[in-house]
Amino acid sequence: MTTTAERPVETKQGMSAQSRRRMSSLIVGVAAWIIGLIFVTPVLYMLLTSLHSEPDAATNPPSFFAPLTFEGYANFFGSGTGTSPWPSLINSATASILSTILVLVLSIPAAYALSIRPVRKWTDVMFFFLSTKMLPVVAGLLPIYLIAQFAGMLDNVYTLVIIYTSMNLPIAVWMMRSFLAEVPVEMLEAASLDGAGLIRTLRSVVVPVVLPGIAATSLICFIFSWNELLFARVLTATVAQTAPVYLTGFVTSQGLFLAKVCAAAVAVSLPVIVAGFAAQDKLVQGLSMGAVK
Amino acid sequence: MSTALEPQAGAGTSAPASGGGSALRVAGDWARRAPLLPALIFMILVTQLPFVFTLIISFMNWNAYYPDQIGFAGLANYGAVFTDPDTLSAIWTTVIYTVSIVLLSLVIGFGVALLLDRAFLGRGVVRTLMITPFLIMPVAAFLVWKHALYNPNYGLFNGLLRLFFGPNAVQPDWISDWPKTSIVVSLVWEWTPFMMLILLAGLQSKPLDVIEAARIDGCSPWQVFRYMTFPHMRQYLELAGLLGSIYVVQTFDAVFTITSGGLGTANLPYIIYTIFYNAHDYGKASAAGVVVVVATIAIATFALRTVSSLFREE
Amino acid sequence: MKRWGRRGAVLGFAMLLATAGCAGAGGGGGGGGGENSVSVLMVNNPQMVDLQKLTADNFTKQTGITVNYTVLPENDVRDKISQEFSSQAGQYDVASLSNFEIPIYAKNGWLAPMDDYVAKDPAFNQADILKPMAVSLTAADGKLYGQPFYGESSFLMYRKDVLQAKGITMPDKPTWQQVADIAAKADGAQPNMKGICLRGQPGWGEVFAPLTTVVNTFGGTWFEKDWTAKVNAPEFKEATNFYINLIKAHGENGAPQAGFTECLNAMQQGNVAMWYDATSAAGSLEADNSPVKGKVGYVAAPVVKTQESGWLYTWAWAIQKASKKQDNAWKFISWASSQGYENLVGQQEGWAKVPAGKRASTYSNPDYLKVAGAFAEPTKNAISTADPNNPGVQPRPAPGIQFVGIPEFPDLGTRVSQDISAAIAGQETVDQALDKGQQAAEQVAAKYKK
């Protein structure tokens, strides 16, 4: 377990060193809190706005203490349009979860082949993976649309699974490679001395050790897939619509929409936020690998 | 951070022990490549096919509204891309965005990571707060920035100015007066958590025993930082900077939502989008996309092979 | 930690199976939904949102046809529609298009003509559709390709109470100069109130919708009949200078970003005394929860050299040529654009929310007039007198009042509008903006001159 608290060292100065450290800890704490609150303010304001009625959300100056209402959320769940958000949410979940799993299945062995037992030209392979992210998504929309149309794969959630996997695989490979490179040589040598093949080594030695790293990578892939808008909008129609597309449906150029959209944004971001908060210390722990002793 | 191991052919490969050193080596090579192949083949199939299409379309004259005039255009589209003043200024804007956003979020992210590396009351909570911007759907977040924060009539910023400085407080029109800055601020807000996560991870993996020893030996905190922490962090800073740059170059939602590309804020992805969907000039848009790829590859190659230590093996 | 990992993996796998099971039905290309369905792609304006709400209990109950909607904001929906229709992907049967796209799409063979359906459906009462609307949805080959869902022109909306308090009277057919003078007098009439709200947001359909009408009535035009571009001609310059100076002097805060929504908000919150924009805004201003309900007066779009200057615009339904459910599509259109639907909205949602501006019968409906009386007459007049073929003082090469009906216009209009917004923000001069615009327009004209 990483420890970052400094144990008070008994020095000749004794108390004053300790109180000096407490002072600096206090300053650090205050600074961190201030910055943290600044960063979260837009989100808190979004939450507040989502609980206001439309006219209240658009007053000048902003009315912080307007009466709270769940109108926005009711609207998200279909009070205004009669349509339910659940199909979109389920589609998003399917696309995100499946693509994340596929990314892990593909990236962990690949990262193994780029770090622990690297292929000869591992730098070129790494660069290739990175280069697939250099074509602007907007430029790739048309060819992918035409290919999907030709293959009859429009409006199909599995098309999105494939696209999202290809979107996140390079990052996953880069990240997993960094984690795998931290696996201690001794453990691997011990495994191979025991006669373990690749799958065995991966399963019983490597994966448990980099599990926090896997958690970190899968969370990031999940976030990127869940929030993806451009491909979802272009490639889906009535059946495979995802949550972000459903959300943009509330942004209208002919009326007030702020409270509705904030409510929709909170609702749509909720799964990601829950996953993020639950996993976030696994996330940091995982990204660090200081756990390995 | 230790990098790739280079075990020699002898260290316990599962290659069949058939005779001939070179056969063994070839078998060993393929055994090493095998885990990589699924991912590699998948990526080649899914990304290179569309890219080849984009390349082909970039040499065509294809406007969606004139379907009977589709034909070969040679390098005309590329010429159009390089002579179009909007595209040229978009290139410059993209560079400005990438440099400023990546640098700012790296610096702020590093600062916050350093703070979060120390223990204080509620550290977990602050860490959670700092991650939140990264979890919110970007489109929604930028809508909030545009309408709930920046709006000069009913946005939070002007409302706060009113609250603190009275009803006659200055009420600037944030987006119209500082368009590029508005976009940069919102993107720094979005990407700092990403940088912070990676850097915090790096900080928490620094070799504590060595640092503890140095401190006991009397090194000042500044010396510890400069000669031990920072070199250890270099890999992480470069990784965060590289990944962040790749994403920020492609950023589209912020420009689309906050300014609709007006007031000089249009970057390359946005310009490509307008060429596709306003002008319906598929050939020119594809050519612009190819130009972006080539330029990014050139810059990234230069950065990775010369400046960066990411590809070097210790 | 190992146990967490394993339990987490099992949990994740279980969740995955559950969701895959639910969404498994979602796989499969081609138009979704069962046999008896129709897929509609539409913009998410308030009138369409009401349509969504009322479909299940009315249309689906009557005909048994399920309607699968996709709603998107205007810019997004235009992009998706153009991609869908240009590739004839067949994902949607009906889409909401405007009188700008329909003639162009029809020429490219992307739409199915509706004349046969209209002939076989007398209950639809095509004759009731306002003439300018129907004409604008007819293509060059004389066939009808769209049915309006709601139509709009533009007019001037003003706070009756504010003007009265300041002793200002609004003439019946104001000129732009008169409007500018009134804006000056009404500026500051109430705390935080500016004289007038005019759009400034970049976009060919944003700032250039009202601005082109101002250009028309000042005697300017984008192109003359022989395709000579006239963007930096004296009339266009005069109109643009007038518009921008009026905004700078008495216009709303945040003008360079102000579109319809921002101005609607400003008008409702009492931040402006007047607003020149679409007639459909009146529905929101007179809605029950509007703070300015009953306080707004409506008068014809201000003029200078022409008799009228309101624009003509409609969101209309079009059927995709590649659609395999054209009969269902027509049944949907026939219901959504019918008189019966308007009555339904009036009774269930309120008469101010009726998708008006397309049928003459709406304007002789006593229930509608009781609630919408204030703006019904000016709206109907504005639409009836709009002439897309002759909106200004000189003949035009292509139809359109607030746009030029050529495929290149969205790109041209949006580019020039970026400079106009920059000019409003004070970052460019009007001359610079219009000179750049002239160059872009000349490039477009070059294609048509031969």
PDB file of N, CA and C in Angstrom, chain B residues 181-223:
ATOM      1  N   THR B 181      -9.783  32.346 -25.864  1.00  0.00           N
ATOM      2  CA  THR B 181      -9.509  32.095 -24.456  1.00  0.00           C
ATOM      3  C   THR B 181     -10.656  31.334 -23.811  1.00  0.00           C
ATOM      4  N   SER B 182     -11.893  31.691 -24.172  1.00  0.00           N
ATOM      5  CA  SER B 182     -13.039  30.985 -23.589  1.00  0.00           C
ATOM      6  C   SER B 182     -12.960  29.511 -23.894  1.00  0.00           C
ATOM      7  N   ILE B 183     -12.615  29.201 -25.131  1.00  0.00           N
ATOM      8  CA  ILE B 183     -12.547  27.792 -25.510  1.00  0.00           C
ATOM      9  C   ILE B 183     -11.397  27.113 -24.783  1.00  0.00           C
ATOM     10  N   VAL B 184     -10.251  27.792 -24.713  1.00  0.00           N
ATOM     11  CA  VAL B 184      -9.106  27.190 -24.055  1.00  0.00           C
ATOM     12  C   VAL B 184      -9.419  26.913 -22.585  1.00  0.00           C
ATOM     13  N   VAL B 185     -10.074  27.859 -21.920  1.00  0.00           N
ATOM     14  CA  VAL B 185     -10.389  27.660 -20.499  1.00  0.00           C
ATOM     15  C   VAL B 185     -11.274  26.439 -20.311  1.00  0.00           C
ATOM     16  N   SER B 186     -12.304  26.323 -21.148  1.00  0.00           N
ATOM     17  CA  SER B 186     -13.210  25.191 -20.962  1.00  0.00           C
ATOM     18  C   SER B 186     -12.493  23.874 -21.244  1.00  0.00           C
ATOM     19  N   LEU B 187     -11.566  23.859 -22.203  1.00  0.00           N
ATOM     20  CA  LEU B 187     -10.862  22.614 -22.499  1.00  0.00           C
ATOM     21  C   LEU B 187      -9.816  22.292 -21.443  1.00  0.00           C
ATOM     22  N   VAL B 188      -9.166  23.307 -20.895  1.00  0.00           N
ATOM     23  CA  VAL B 188      -8.244  23.045 -19.794  1.00  0.00           C
ATOM     24  C   VAL B 188      -9.019  22.428 -18.633  1.00  0.00           C
ATOM     25  N   TRP B 189     -10.226  22.966 -18.390  1.00  0.00           N
ATOM     26  CA  TRP B 189     -11.073  22.403 -17.328  1.00  0.00           C
ATOM     27  C   TRP B 189     -11.372  20.942 -17.586  1.00  0.00           C
ATOM     28  N   GLU B 190     -11.590  20.600 -18.870  1.00  0.00           N
ATOM     29  CA  GLU B 190     -11.941  19.223 -19.188  1.00  0.00           C
ATOM     30  C   GLU B 190     -10.748  18.288 -19.081  1.00  0.00           C
ATOM     31  N   TRP B 191      -9.551  18.739 -19.469  1.00  0.00           N
ATOM     32  CA  TRP B 191      -8.419  17.820 -19.576  1.00  0.00           C
ATOM     33  C   TRP B 191      -7.502  17.791 -18.372  1.00  0.00           C
ATOM     34  N   THR B 192      -7.574  18.767 -17.479  1.00  0.00           N
ATOM     35  CA  THR B 192      -6.698  18.731 -16.308  1.00  0.00           C
ATOM     36  C   THR B 192      -6.887  17.457 -15.498  1.00  0.00           C
ATOM     37  N   PRO B 193      -8.131  16.978 -15.282  1.00  0.00           N
ATOM     38  CA  PRO B 193      -8.259  15.734 -14.516  1.00  0.00           C
ATOM     39  C   PRO B 193      -7.504  14.580 -15.157  1.00  0.00           C
ATOM     40  N   PHE B 194      -7.549  14.489 -16.462  1.00  0.00           N
ATOM     41  CA  PHE B 194      -6.855  13.415 -17.171  1.00  0.00           C
ATOM     42  C   PHE B 194      -5.357  13.476 -16.893  1.00  0.00           C
ATOM     43  N   MET B 195      -4.795  14.687 -17.025  1.00  0.00           N
ATOM     44  CA  MET B 195      -3.369  14.863 -16.742  1.00  0.00           C
ATOM     45  C   MET B 195      -3.064  14.546 -15.287  1.00  0.00           C
ATOM     46  N   MET B 196      -3.947  15.039 -14.425  1.00  0.00           N
ATOM     47  CA  MET B 196      -3.712  14.877 -12.999  1.00  0.00           C
ATOM     48  C   MET B 196      -3.680  13.406 -12.628  1.00  0.00           C
ATOM     49  N   LEU B 197      -4.587  12.615 -13.197  1.00  0.00           N
ATOM     50  CA  LEU B 197      -4.623  11.195 -12.867  1.00  0.00           C
ATOM     51  C   LEU B 197      -3.312  10.518 -13.217  1.00  0.00           C
ATOM     52  N   ILE B 198      -2.853  10.769 -14.430  1.00  0.00           N
ATOM     53  CA  ILE B 198      -1.618  10.111 -14.853  1.00  0.00           C
ATOM     54  C   ILE B 198      -0.441  10.571 -13.994  1.00  0.00           C
ATOM     55  N   LEU B 199      -0.381  11.884 -13.710  1.00  0.00           N
ATOM     56  CA  LEU B 199       0.755  12.396 -12.951  1.00  0.00           C
ATOM     57  C   LEU B 199       0.692  11.960 -11.501  1.00  0.00           C
ATOM     58  N   LEU B 200      -0.517  11.900 -10.946  1.00  0.00           N
ATOM     59  CA  LEU B 200      -0.642  11.441  -9.570  1.00  0.00           C
ATOM     60  C   LEU B 200      -0.168  10.007  -9.460  1.00  0.00           C
ATOM     61  N   ALA B 201      -0.518   9.216 -10.468  1.00  0.00           N
ATOM     62  CA  ALA B 201      -0.047   7.843 -10.490  1.00  0.00           C
ATOM     63  C   ALA B 201       1.476   7.806 -10.483  1.00  0.00           C
ATOM     64  N   GLY B 202       2.066   8.646 -11.290  1.00  0.00           N
ATOM     65  CA  GLY B 202       3.523   8.670 -11.328  1.00  0.00           C
ATOM     66  C   GLY B 202       4.113   9.068 -10.002  1.00  0.00           C
ATOM     67  N   LEU B 203       3.501  10.086  -9.369  1.00  0.00           N
ATOM     68  CA  LEU B 203       4.028  10.542  -8.094  1.00  0.00           C
ATOM     69  C   LEU B 203       3.933   9.447  -7.043  1.00  0.00           C
ATOM     70  N   GLN B 204       2.827   8.706  -7.076  1.00  0.00           N
ATOM     71  CA  GLN B 204       2.660   7.711  -6.039  1.00  0.00           C
ATOM     72  C   GLN B 204       3.475   6.457  -6.294  1.00  0.00           C
ATOM     73  N   SER B 205       4.171   6.451  -7.411  1.00  0.00           N
ATOM     74  CA  SER B 205       5.038   5.307  -7.630  1.00  0.00           C
ATOM     75  C   SER B 205       6.502   5.686  -7.523  1.00  0.00           C
ATOM     76  N   LYS B 206       6.778   6.867  -6.999  1.00  0.00           N
ATOM     77  CA  LYS B 206       8.180   7.239  -6.911  1.00  0.00           C
ATOM     78  C   LYS B 206       8.831   6.452  -5.776  1.00  0.00           C
ATOM     79  N   PRO B 207      10.102   6.208  -5.935  1.00  0.00           N
ATOM     80  CA  PRO B 207      10.795   5.337  -4.960  1.00  0.00           C
ATOM     81  C   PRO B 207      10.949   6.039  -3.620  1.00  0.00           C
ATOM     82  N   LEU B 208      10.059   5.707  -2.689  1.00  0.00           N
ATOM     83  CA  LEU B 208      10.016   6.430  -1.416  1.00  0.00           C
ATOM     84  C   LEU B 208      11.261   6.199  -0.572  1.00  0.00           C
ATOM     85  N   ASP B 209      11.785   4.955  -0.629  1.00  0.00           N
ATOM     86  CA  ASP B 209      12.912   4.674   0.265  1.00  0.00           C
ATOM     87  C   ASP B 209      14.124   5.531  -0.092  1.00  0.00           C
ATOM     88  N   VAL B 210      14.327   5.708  -1.392  1.00  0.00           N
ATOM     89  CA  VAL B 210      15.471   6.524  -1.802  1.00  0.00           C
ATOM     90  C   VAL B 210      15.276   7.975  -1.385  1.00  0.00           C
ATOM     91  N   ILE B 211      14.043   8.446  -1.554  1.00  0.00           N
ATOM     92  CA  ILE B 211      13.753   9.836  -1.208  1.00  0.00           C
ATOM     93  C   ILE B 211      13.892  10.038   0.293  1.00  0.00           C
ATOM     94  N   GLU B 212      13.383   9.056   1.056  1.00  0.00           N
ATOM     95  CA  GLU B 212      13.492   9.133   2.506  1.00  0.00           C
ATOM     96  C   GLU B 212      14.954   9.210   2.907  1.00  0.00           C
ATOM     97  N   ALA B 213      15.766   8.372   2.250  1.00  0.00           N
ATOM     98  CA  ALA B 213      17.187   8.379   2.554  1.00  0.00           C
ATOM     99  C   ALA B 213      17.790   9.748   2.252  1.00  0.00           C
ATOM    100  N   ALA B 214      17.406  10.312   1.116  1.00  0.00           N
ATOM    101  CA  ALA B 214      17.958  11.612   0.744  1.00  0.00           C
ATOM    102  C   ALA B 214      17.574  12.671   1.756  1.00  0.00           C
ATOM    103  N   ARG B 215      16.320  12.572   2.204  1.00  0.00           N
ATOM    104  CA  ARG B 215      15.865  13.576   3.160  1.00  0.00           C
ATOM    105  C   ARG B 215      16.633  13.471   4.460  1.00  0.00           C
ATOM    106  N   ILE B 216      16.858  12.220   4.888  1.00  0.00           N
ATOM    107  CA  ILE B 216      17.603  12.043   6.131  1.00  0.00           C
ATOM    108  C   ILE B 216      19.001  12.601   5.967  1.00  0.00           C
ATOM    109  N   ASP B 217      19.538  12.448   4.778  1.00  0.00           N
ATOM    110  CA  ASP B 217      20.870  12.969   4.541  1.00  0.00           C
ATOM    111  C   ASP B 217      20.905  14.488   4.492  1.00  0.00           C
ATOM    112  N   GLY B 218      19.703  15.110   4.547  1.00  0.00           N
ATOM    113  CA  GLY B 218      19.704  16.568   4.657  1.00  0.00           C
ATOM    114  C   GLY B 218      19.360  17.308   3.390  1.00  0.00           C
ATOM    115  N   CYS B 219      18.847  16.626   2.360  1.00  0.00           N
ATOM    116  CA  CYS B 219      18.444  17.350   1.154  1.00  0.00           C
ATOM    117  C   CYS B 219      17.206  18.192   1.437  1.00  0.00           C
ATOM    118  N   SER B 220      17.160  19.367   0.848  1.00  0.00           N
ATOM    119  CA  SER B 220      15.977  20.221   1.032  1.00  0.00           C
ATOM    120  C   SER B 220      14.865  19.697   0.134  1.00  0.00           C
ATOM    121  N   PRO B 221      13.610  20.057   0.458  1.00  0.00           N
ATOM    122  CA  PRO B 221      12.500  19.598  -0.387  1.00  0.00           C
ATOM    123  C   PRO B 221      12.689  19.987  -1.849  1.00  0.00           C
ATOM    124  N   TRP B 222      13.240  21.162  -2.077  1.00  0.00           N
ATOM    125  CA  TRP B 222      13.443  21.597  -3.443  1.00  0.00           C
ATOM    126  C   TRP B 222      14.445  20.702  -4.166  1.00  0.00           C
ATOM    127  N   GLN B 223      15.520  20.351  -3.450  1.00  0.00           N
ATOM    128  CA  GLN B 223      16.509  19.479  -4.066  1.00  0.00           C
ATOM    129  C   GLN B 223      15.939  18.101  -4.353  1.00  0.00           C
TER     130      GLN B 223
END
